[in-house]
Coordinates of C-alpha atoms and ligand atoms in Angstrom, one line a residue:
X224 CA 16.3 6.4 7.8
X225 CA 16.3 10.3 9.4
X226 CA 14.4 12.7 7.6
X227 CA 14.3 16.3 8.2
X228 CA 13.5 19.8 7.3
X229 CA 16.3 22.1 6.4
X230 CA 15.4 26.0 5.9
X231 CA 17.9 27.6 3.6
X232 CA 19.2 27.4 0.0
X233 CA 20.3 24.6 -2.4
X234 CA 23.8 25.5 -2.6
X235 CA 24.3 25.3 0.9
X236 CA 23.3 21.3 1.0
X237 CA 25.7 19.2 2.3
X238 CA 24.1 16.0 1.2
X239 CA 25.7 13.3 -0.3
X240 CA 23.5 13.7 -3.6
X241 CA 21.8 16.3 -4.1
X242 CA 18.6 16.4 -5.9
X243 CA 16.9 19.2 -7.9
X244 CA 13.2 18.4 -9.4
X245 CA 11.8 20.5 -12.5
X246 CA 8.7 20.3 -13.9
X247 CA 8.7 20.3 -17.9
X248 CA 5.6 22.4 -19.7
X249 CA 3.6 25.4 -18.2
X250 CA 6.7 27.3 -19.0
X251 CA 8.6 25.8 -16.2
X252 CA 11.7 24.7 -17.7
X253 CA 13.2 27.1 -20.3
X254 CA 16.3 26.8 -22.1
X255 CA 18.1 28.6 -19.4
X256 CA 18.5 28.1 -15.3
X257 CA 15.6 29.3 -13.1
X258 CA 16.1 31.7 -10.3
X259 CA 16.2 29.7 -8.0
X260 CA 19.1 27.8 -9.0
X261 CA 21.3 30.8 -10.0
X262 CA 23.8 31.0 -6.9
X263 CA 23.8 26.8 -7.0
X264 CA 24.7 26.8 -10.9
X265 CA 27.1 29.7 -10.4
X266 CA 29.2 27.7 -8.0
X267 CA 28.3 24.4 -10.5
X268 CA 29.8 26.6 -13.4
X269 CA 27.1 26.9 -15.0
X270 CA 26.4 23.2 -15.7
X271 CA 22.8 23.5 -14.9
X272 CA 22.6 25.8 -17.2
X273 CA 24.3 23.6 -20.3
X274 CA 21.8 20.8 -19.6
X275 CA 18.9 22.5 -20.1
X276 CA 20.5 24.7 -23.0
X277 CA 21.2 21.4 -24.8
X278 CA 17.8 20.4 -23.5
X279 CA 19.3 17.3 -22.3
X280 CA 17.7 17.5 -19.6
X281 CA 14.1 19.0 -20.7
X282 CA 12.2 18.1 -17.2
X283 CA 10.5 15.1 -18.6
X284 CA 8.8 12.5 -16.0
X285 CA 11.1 10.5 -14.9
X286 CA 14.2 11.9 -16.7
X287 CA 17.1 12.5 -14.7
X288 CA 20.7 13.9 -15.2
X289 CA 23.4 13.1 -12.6
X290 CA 26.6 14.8 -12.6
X291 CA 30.1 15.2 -10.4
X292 CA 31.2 19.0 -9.9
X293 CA 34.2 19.9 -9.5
X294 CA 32.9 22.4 -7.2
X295 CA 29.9 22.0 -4.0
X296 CA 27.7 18.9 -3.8
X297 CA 29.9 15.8 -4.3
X298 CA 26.9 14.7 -6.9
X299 CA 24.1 16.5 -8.1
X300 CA 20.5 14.8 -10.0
X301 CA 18.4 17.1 -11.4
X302 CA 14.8 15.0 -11.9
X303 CA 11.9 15.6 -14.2
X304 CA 8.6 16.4 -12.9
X305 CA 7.0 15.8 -16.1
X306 CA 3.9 18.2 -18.1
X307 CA 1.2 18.0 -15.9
X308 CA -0.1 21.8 -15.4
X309 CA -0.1 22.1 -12.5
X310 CA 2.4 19.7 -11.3
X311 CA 0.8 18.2 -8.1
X312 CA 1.7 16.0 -4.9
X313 CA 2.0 12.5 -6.9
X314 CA 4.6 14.0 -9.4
X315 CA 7.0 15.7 -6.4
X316 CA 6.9 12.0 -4.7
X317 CA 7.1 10.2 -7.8
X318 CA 10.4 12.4 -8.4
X319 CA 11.7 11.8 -4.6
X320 CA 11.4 8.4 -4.7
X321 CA 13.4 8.0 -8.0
X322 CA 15.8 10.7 -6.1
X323 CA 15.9 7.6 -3.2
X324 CA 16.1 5.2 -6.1
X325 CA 19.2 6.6 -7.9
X326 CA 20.9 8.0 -4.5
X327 CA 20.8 3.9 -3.1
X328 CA 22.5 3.0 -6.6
X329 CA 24.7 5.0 -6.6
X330 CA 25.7 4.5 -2.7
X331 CA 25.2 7.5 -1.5
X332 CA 24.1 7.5 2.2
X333 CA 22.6 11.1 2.9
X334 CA 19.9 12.8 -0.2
X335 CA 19.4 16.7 -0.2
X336 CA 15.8 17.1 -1.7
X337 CA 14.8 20.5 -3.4
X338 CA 11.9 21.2 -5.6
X339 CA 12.7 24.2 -7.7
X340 CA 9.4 27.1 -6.6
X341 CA 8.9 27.8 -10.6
X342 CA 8.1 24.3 -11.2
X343 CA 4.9 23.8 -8.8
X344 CA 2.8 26.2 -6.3
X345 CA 2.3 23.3 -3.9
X346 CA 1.7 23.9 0.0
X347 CA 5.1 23.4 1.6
X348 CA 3.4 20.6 4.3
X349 CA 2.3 18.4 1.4
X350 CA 5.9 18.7 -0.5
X351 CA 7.3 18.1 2.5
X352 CA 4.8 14.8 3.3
X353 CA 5.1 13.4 -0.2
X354 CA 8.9 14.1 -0.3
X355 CA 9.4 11.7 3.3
X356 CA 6.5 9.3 1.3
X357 CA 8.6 9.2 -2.1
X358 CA 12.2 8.6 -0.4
X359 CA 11.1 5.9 1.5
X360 CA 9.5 4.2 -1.4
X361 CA 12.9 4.7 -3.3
X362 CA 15.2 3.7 -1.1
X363 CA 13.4 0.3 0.0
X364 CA 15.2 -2.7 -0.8
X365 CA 15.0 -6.5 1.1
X366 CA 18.3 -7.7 1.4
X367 CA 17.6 -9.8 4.6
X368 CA 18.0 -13.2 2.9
X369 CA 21.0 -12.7 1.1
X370 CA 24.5 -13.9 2.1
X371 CA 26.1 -10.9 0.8
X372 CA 24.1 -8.0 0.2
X373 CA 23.6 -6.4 -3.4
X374 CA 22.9 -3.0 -2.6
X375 CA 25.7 -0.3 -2.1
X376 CA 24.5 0.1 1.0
X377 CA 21.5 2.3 2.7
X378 CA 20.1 5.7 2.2
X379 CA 20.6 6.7 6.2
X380 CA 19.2 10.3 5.9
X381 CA 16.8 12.8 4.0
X382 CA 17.1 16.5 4.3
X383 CA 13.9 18.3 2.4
X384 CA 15.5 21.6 1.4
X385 CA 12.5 24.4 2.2
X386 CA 12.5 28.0 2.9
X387 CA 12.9 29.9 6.9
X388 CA 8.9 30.9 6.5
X389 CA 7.8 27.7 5.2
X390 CA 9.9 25.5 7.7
X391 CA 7.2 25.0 10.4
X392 CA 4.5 23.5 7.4
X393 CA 7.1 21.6 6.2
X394 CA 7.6 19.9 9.5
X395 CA 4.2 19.0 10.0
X396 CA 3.9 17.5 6.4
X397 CA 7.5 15.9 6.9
X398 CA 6.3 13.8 10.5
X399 CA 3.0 12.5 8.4
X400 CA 5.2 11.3 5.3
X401 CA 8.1 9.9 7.5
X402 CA 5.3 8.1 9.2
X403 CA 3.6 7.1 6.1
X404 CA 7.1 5.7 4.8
X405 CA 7.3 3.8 7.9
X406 CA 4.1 2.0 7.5
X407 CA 4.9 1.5 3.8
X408 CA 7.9 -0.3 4.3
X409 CA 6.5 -2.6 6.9
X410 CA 4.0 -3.6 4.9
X411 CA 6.9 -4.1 1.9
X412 CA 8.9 -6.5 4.6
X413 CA 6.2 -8.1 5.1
X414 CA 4.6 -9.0 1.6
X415 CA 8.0 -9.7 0.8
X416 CA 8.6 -12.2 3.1
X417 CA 8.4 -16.3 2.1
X418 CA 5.4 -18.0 2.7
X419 CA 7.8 -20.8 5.1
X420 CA 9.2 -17.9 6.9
X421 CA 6.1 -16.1 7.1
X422 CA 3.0 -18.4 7.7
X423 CA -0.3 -17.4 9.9
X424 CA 1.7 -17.6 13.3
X425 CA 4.0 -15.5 12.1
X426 CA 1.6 -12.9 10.5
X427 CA 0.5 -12.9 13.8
X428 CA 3.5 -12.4 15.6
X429 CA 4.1 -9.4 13.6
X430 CA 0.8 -8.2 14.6
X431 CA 1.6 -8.9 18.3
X432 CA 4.8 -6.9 18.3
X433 CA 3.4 -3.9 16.5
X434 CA 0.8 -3.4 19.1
X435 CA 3.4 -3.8 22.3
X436 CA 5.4 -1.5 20.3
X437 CA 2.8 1.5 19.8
X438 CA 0.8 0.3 23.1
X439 CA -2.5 -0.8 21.7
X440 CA -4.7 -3.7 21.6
X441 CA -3.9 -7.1 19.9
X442 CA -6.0 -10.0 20.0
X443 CA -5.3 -13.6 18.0
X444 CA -7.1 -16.3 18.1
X445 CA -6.1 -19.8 17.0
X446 CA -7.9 -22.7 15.7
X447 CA -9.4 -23.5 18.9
X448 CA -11.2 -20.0 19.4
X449 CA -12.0 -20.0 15.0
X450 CA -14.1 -23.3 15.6
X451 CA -16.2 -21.7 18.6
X452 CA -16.7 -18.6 16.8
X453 CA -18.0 -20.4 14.1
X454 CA -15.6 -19.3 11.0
X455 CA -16.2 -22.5 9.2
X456 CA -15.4 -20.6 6.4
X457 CA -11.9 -19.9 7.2
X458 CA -10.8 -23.7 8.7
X459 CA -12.5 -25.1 5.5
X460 CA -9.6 -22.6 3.6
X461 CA -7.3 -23.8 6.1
X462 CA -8.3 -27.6 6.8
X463 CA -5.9 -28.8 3.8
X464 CA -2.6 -27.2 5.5
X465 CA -0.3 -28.4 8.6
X466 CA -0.2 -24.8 9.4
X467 CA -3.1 -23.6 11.6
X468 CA -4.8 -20.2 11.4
X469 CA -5.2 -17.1 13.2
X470 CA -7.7 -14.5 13.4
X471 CA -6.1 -11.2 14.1
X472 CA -7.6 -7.9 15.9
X473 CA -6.0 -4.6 16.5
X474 CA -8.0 -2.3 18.1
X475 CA -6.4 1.6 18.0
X476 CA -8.2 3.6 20.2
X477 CA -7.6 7.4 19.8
X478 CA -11.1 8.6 20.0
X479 CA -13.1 7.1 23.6
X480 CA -16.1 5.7 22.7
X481 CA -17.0 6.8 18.7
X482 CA -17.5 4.7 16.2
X483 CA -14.2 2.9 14.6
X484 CA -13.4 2.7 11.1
X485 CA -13.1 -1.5 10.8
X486 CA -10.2 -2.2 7.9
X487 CA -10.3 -6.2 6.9
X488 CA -7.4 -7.5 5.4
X489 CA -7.2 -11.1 3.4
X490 CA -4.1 -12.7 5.0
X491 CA -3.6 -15.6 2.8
X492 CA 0.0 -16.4 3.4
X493 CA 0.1 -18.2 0.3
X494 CA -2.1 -19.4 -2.1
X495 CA -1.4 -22.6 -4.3
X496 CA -5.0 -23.0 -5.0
X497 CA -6.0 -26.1 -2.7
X498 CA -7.3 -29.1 -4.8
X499 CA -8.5 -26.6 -7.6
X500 CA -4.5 -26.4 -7.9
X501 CA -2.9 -23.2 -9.6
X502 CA -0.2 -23.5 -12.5
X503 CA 3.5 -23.6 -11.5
X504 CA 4.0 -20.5 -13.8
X505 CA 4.1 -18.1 -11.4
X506 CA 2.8 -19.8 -8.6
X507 CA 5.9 -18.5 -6.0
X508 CA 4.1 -14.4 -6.4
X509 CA 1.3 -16.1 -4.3
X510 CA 3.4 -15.5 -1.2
X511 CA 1.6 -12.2 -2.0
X512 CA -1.1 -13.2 -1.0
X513 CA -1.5 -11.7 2.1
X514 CA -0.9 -7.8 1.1
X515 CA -4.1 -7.3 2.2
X516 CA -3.0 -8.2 5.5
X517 CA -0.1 -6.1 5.0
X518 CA -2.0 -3.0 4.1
X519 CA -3.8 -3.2 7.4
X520 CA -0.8 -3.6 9.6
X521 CA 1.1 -0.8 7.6
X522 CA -1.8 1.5 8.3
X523 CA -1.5 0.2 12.1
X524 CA 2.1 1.3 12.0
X525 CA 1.4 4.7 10.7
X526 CA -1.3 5.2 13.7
X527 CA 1.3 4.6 16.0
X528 CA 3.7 7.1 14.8
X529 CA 0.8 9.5 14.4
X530 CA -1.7 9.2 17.0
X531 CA -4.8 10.4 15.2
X532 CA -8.0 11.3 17.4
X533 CA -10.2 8.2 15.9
X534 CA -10.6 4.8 16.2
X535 CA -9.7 1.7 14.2
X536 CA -10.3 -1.6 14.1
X537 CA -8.1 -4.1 12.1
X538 CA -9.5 -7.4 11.5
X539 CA -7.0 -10.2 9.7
X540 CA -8.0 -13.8 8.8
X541 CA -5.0 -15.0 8.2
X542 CA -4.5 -18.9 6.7
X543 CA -2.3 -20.9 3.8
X544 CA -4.1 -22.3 1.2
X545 CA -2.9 -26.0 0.1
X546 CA -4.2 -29.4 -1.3
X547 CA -3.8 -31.8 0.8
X548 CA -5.9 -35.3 1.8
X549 CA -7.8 -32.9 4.5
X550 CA -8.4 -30.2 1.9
X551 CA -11.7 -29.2 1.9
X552 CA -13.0 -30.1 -2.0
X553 CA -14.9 -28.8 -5.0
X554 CA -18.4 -29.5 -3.8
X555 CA -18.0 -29.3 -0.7
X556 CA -20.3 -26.9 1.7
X557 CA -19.3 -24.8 4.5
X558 CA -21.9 -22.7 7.2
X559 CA -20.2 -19.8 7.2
X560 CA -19.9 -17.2 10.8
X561 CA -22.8 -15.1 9.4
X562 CA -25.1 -18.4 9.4
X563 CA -25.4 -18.7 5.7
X564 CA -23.9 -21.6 3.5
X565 CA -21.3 -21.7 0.8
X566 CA -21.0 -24.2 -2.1
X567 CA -17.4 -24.2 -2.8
X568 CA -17.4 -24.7 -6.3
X569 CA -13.6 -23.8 -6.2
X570 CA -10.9 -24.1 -4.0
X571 CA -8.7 -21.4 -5.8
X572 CA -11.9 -18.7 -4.3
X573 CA -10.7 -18.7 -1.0
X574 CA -10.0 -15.2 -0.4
X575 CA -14.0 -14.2 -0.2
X576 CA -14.1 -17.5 2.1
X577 CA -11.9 -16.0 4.7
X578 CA -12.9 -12.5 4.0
X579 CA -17.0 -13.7 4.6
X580 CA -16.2 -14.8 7.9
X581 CA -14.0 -11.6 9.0
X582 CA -16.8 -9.3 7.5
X583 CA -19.8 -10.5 9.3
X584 CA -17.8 -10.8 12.4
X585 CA -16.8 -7.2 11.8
X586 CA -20.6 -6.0 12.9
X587 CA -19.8 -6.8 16.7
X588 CA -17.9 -3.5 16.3
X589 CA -20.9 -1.9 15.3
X590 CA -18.5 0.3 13.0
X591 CA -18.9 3.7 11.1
X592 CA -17.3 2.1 8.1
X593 CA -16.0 -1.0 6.8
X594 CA -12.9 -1.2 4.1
X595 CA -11.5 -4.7 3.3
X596 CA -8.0 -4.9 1.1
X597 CA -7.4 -8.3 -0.8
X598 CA -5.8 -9.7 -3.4
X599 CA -8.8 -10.7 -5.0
X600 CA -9.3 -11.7 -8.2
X601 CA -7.0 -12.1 -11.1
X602 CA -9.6 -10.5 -13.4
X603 CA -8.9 -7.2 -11.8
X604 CA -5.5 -7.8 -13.3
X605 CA -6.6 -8.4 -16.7
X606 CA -8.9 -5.2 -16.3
X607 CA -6.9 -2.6 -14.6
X608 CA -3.4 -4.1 -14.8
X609 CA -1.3 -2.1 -12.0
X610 CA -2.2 1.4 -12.3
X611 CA -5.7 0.9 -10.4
X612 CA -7.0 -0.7 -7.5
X613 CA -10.6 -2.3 -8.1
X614 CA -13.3 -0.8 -6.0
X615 CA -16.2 -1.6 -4.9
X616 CA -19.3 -0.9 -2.0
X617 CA -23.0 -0.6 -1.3
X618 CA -22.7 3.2 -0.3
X619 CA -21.7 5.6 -2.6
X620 CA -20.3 8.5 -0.2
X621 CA -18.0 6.2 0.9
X622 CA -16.8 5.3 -2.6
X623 CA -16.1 8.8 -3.3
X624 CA -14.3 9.3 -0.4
X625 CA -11.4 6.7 -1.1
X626 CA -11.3 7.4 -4.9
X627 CA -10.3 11.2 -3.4
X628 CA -7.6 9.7 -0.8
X629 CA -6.6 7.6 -3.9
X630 CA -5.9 10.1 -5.8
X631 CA -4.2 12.4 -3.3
X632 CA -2.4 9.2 -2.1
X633 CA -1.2 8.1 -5.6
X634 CA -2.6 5.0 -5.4
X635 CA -5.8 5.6 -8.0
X636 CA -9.1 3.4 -7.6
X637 CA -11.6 2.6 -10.2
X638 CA -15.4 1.4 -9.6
X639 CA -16.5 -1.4 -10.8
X640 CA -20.4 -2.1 -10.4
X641 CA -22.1 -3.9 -8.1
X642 CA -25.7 -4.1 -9.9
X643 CA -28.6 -6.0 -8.9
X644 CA -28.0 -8.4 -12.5
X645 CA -24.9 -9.7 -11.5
X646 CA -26.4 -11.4 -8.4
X647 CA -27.8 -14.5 -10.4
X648 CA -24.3 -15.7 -11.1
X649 CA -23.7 -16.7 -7.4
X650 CA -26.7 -18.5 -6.8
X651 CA -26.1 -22.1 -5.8
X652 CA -28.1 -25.8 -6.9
X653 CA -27.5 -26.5 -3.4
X654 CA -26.3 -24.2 -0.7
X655 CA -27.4 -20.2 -0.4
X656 CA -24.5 -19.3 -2.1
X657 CA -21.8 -20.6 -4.2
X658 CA -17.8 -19.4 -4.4
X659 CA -17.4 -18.8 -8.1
X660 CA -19.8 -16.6 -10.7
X661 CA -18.4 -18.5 -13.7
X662 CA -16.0 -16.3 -16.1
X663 CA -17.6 -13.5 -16.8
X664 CA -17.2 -10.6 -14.8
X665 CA -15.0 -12.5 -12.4
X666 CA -14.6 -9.3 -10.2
X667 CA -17.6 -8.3 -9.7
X668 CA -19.2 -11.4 -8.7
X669 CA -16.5 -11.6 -6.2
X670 CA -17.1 -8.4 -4.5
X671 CA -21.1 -9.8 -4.7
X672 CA -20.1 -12.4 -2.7
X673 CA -18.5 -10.0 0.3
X674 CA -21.7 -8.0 0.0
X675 CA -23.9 -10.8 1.1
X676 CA -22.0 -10.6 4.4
X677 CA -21.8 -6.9 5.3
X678 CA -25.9 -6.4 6.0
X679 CA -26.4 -2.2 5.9
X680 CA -22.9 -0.7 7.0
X681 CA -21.5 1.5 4.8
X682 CA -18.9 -0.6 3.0
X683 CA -15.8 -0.5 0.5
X684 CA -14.0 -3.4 -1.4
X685 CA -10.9 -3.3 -2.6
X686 CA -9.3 -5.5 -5.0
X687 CA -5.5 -5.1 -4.9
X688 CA -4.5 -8.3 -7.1
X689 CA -3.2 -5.8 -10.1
X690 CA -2.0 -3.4 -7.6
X691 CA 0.0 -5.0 -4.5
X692 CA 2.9 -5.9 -6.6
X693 CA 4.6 -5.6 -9.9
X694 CA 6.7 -7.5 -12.2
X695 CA 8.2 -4.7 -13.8
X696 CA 10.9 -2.6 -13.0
X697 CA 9.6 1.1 -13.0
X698 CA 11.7 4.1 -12.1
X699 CA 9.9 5.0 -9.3
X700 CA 9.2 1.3 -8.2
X701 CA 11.2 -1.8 -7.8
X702 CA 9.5 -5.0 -9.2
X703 CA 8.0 -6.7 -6.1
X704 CA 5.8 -6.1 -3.1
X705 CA 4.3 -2.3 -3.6
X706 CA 2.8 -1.3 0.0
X707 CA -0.7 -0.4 -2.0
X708 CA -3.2 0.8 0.4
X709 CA -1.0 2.3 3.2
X710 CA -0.7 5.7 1.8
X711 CA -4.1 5.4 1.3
X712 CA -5.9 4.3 4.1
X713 CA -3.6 6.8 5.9
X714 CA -5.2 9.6 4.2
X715 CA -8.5 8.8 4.8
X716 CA -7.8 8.0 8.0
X717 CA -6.4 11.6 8.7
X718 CA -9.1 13.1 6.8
X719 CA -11.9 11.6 9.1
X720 CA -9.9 12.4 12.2
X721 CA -10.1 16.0 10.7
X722 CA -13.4 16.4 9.6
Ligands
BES240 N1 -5.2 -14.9 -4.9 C1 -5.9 -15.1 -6.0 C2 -6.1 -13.9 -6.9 C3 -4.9 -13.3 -7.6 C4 -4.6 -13.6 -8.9 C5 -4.0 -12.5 -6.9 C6 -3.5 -13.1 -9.5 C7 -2.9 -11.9 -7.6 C8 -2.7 -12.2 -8.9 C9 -7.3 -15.6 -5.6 O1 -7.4 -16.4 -4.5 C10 -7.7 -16.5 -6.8 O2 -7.1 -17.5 -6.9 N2 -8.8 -16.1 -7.5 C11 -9.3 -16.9 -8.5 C12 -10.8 -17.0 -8.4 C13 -11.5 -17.9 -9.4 C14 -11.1 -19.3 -9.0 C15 -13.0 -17.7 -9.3 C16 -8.9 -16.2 -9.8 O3 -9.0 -15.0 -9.9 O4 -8.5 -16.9 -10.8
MN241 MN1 -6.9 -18.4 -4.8
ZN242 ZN1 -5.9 -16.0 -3.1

């Protein structure tokens, strides 16, 4: 998909579908057309106008109106930004990406993009970077394994509609979000793929290719190299499968010899639960288990469009997780890389057994921060659903800087605590620590167990279970794999490269 920057007015759009977002509220959509849609409604006749004089079409979040002029534009949308006063960045890509959304329906192969200027005082780079975000989130679909496709057919271009004097911020924000989108939607493909067409070899493939293709350093190992680092963690996880795993390392280097950020990513490429065996209902969305792994590798994409002036390390244990006559079993203890033993009390907690490994291997880096994604624990789904990512750490600083590249990112964290009383829960009869907490604060106990195994850097969990995917249609996003964590490691990413 091409997206570019087009200084000039609405009218003079040539795009397939042309979209027009308006905020409801603050005064910003009255009964009658905005300025800035009076030459476009003239040659419309005035049907602009009749919509919101009906009130139709009141600017309402996620509201839309399409309609087929007689005159201009082959199809026009107008889009609602909602109430929010002001209207900010997550609104205008929220309303893009339904644009994308409606324009793929539809069929339409080329989306005009204009956010009316009495709706929102945003900066014209970060319209333009959420716009490129938002259309690429729309317009994503996964058609690869169908016989005949489903879809119309693809959105081929974008064209963000800004003014002459705003056209050189809008190009800057326009390359970040185009790259953003890029990482997003290989991190989509990926979650989305099977776990027999996608197992560890193939995660790191994947990995592989993305490094030849941006030029920087990728590293697997394979079982061999696991056993002689000592990741007994990870082959216990992997012991019950007839697929072997891989340990994964990208190394970006944009910044000579400073400290990298290290982003660890659970790359489980599916998870039946091993002998502590899952339910069928539902079992197939644990092919999804390995958008932690994703999140990482989209991120890695968007540094190779971008280039940033820091470095980053990627680390990706990446394994299946079946029962099998050589599964490891309930019971069972492991020594993990960091020296210390695990009582696995439960087969179904592999995630933090894979994860213990990659994070104590992560101190060899000696890095400035470490963030690990995973699709943790399904009590984060009971406690934050999909609309926040679980978060947790040992350094508060950290903490609050992704909640603020959350929030700017759309994709909203929430803190759960990590206090000294929950500790007890993990304590094993037997080994130093055990897998499970019991019920109770299921989350928590989970992200205890990662901070036994992360020593003094500053650190950052995030549980993505609720957040990686949905089930439910929305008008902004598809049901299936969600990309979660690429917009947002991005930003913080870019932030620290600033700062
Ligand atoms: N991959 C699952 C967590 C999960 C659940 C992700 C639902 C997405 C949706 C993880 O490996 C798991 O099975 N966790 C167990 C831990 C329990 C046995 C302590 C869980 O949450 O039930
Ligand atoms: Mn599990
Ligand atoms: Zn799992």
């Amino acid at each position: 998909m091409r997206i570019s920057v087009k200084a000039g007015a609405p009218e003079e759009s040539k795009a397939a579908l042309l979209a027009i977002a308006m905020g409801a509220g603050g005064g910003t959509v009255r009964r009658s057309t905005p300025d800035s849609l009076a030459r476009l409604d003239r040659l419309l006749k005035g049907e602009i106008g009749r919509l919101l004089a009906t009130r139709d079409f009141t600017g309402a979040q996620d509201e839309t109106a399409l309609f087929y002029p007689a005159n201009g534009p082959k199809r026009v949308l107008l889009v609602g930004l909602g109430e929010r006063d002001p209207i900010d960045g997550n609104a205008v890509r929220q309303a893009a990406a339904l644009a994308a959304r409606r324009a793929t329906e539809v069929g339409a192969r080329s989306l005009g993009f204009y956010l009316t200027p009495e709706s929102a005082d945003l900066d014209a780079e970060l319209v333009a970077r959420v716009v490129a975000e938002g259309a690429g989130q729309g317009s994503w679909t996964y058609e690869h394994l169908r016989s005949k496709r489903e879809s119309k057919g693809d959105l081929n271009s974008v064209t963000i509609v800004t003014t002459r004097d705003q056209r050189l911020a809008a190009q800057r924000g326009r390359r970040v979000g185009a790259a953003v989108a890029a990482g997003q939607a290989f991190a989509r493909d990926l979650q989305m793929r099977p776990g027999n067409e996608c197992p560890p070899s193939e995660l790191a493939r994947q990995a592989k290719e993305l490094g030849k293709r941006h030029g920087f350093k990728v590293t697997v190992k394979g079982k061999r190299q696991i056993e002689n680092e000592g990741m007994n963690a990870l082959l216990a996880v992997a012991q019950g499968s007839a697929q072997e795993p891989r340990f994964i390392t990208l190394e970006y280097r944009g910044r000579g010899r400073s400290k990298a950020i290290c982003l660890v990513g659970k790359g489980v490429t599916f998870d039946s639960g091993g002998i502590s065996l899952k339910p069928a209902l539902n079992m197939e969305e644990m092919k999804y288990d390995m958008s932690g792994a994703a999140a990482v590798l989209g991120t890695f994409e968007c540094l190779g469009h971008l280039r940033p002036n820091i470095n980053v390390v990627g680390l990706i244990p990446a394994t299946e997780n079946l029962p099998s006559a050589t599964a490891v079993k309930p019971g069972d203890v492991v020594r993990t890389h960091s020296g210390k033993t695990v009582e696995i009390i439960n087969t179904d907690a592999e995630g933090r057994l894979i994860l213990c490994d990659a994070l104590s291997y992560a101190k060899r880096f000696d890095p400035a921060c470490i963030i690990d994604l995973a699709t943790l624990t399904g009590a984060i789904v009971i406690a934050l659903g999909d609309q926040a990512t679980g978060l947790m750490g040992n350094d508060p600083a950290l903490l609050q800087e992704i909640r603020d590249a959350g929030d700017l990112a759309g994709e909203p964290c929430w803190e759960l605590p990590l206090w000294d009383g929950y500790r007890p829960q993990i304590k094993s009869d037997i080994a130093d620590i055990k897998n499970v907490g019991g019920r109770s604060a299921g989350s928590i106990t989970a992200g205890w167990f990662l901070k036994e195994f992360v020593d003094d850097h500053p650190w950052a969990h995030l549980d993505i279970a609720g957040t990686a995917y949905t089930d439910q249609n929305r008008p902004a996003m598809r049901r299936g794999p969600t990309g979660v964590g690429v917009r947002l490691l991005t930003q913080f990413i870019l932030r620290r490269a600033a700062g």
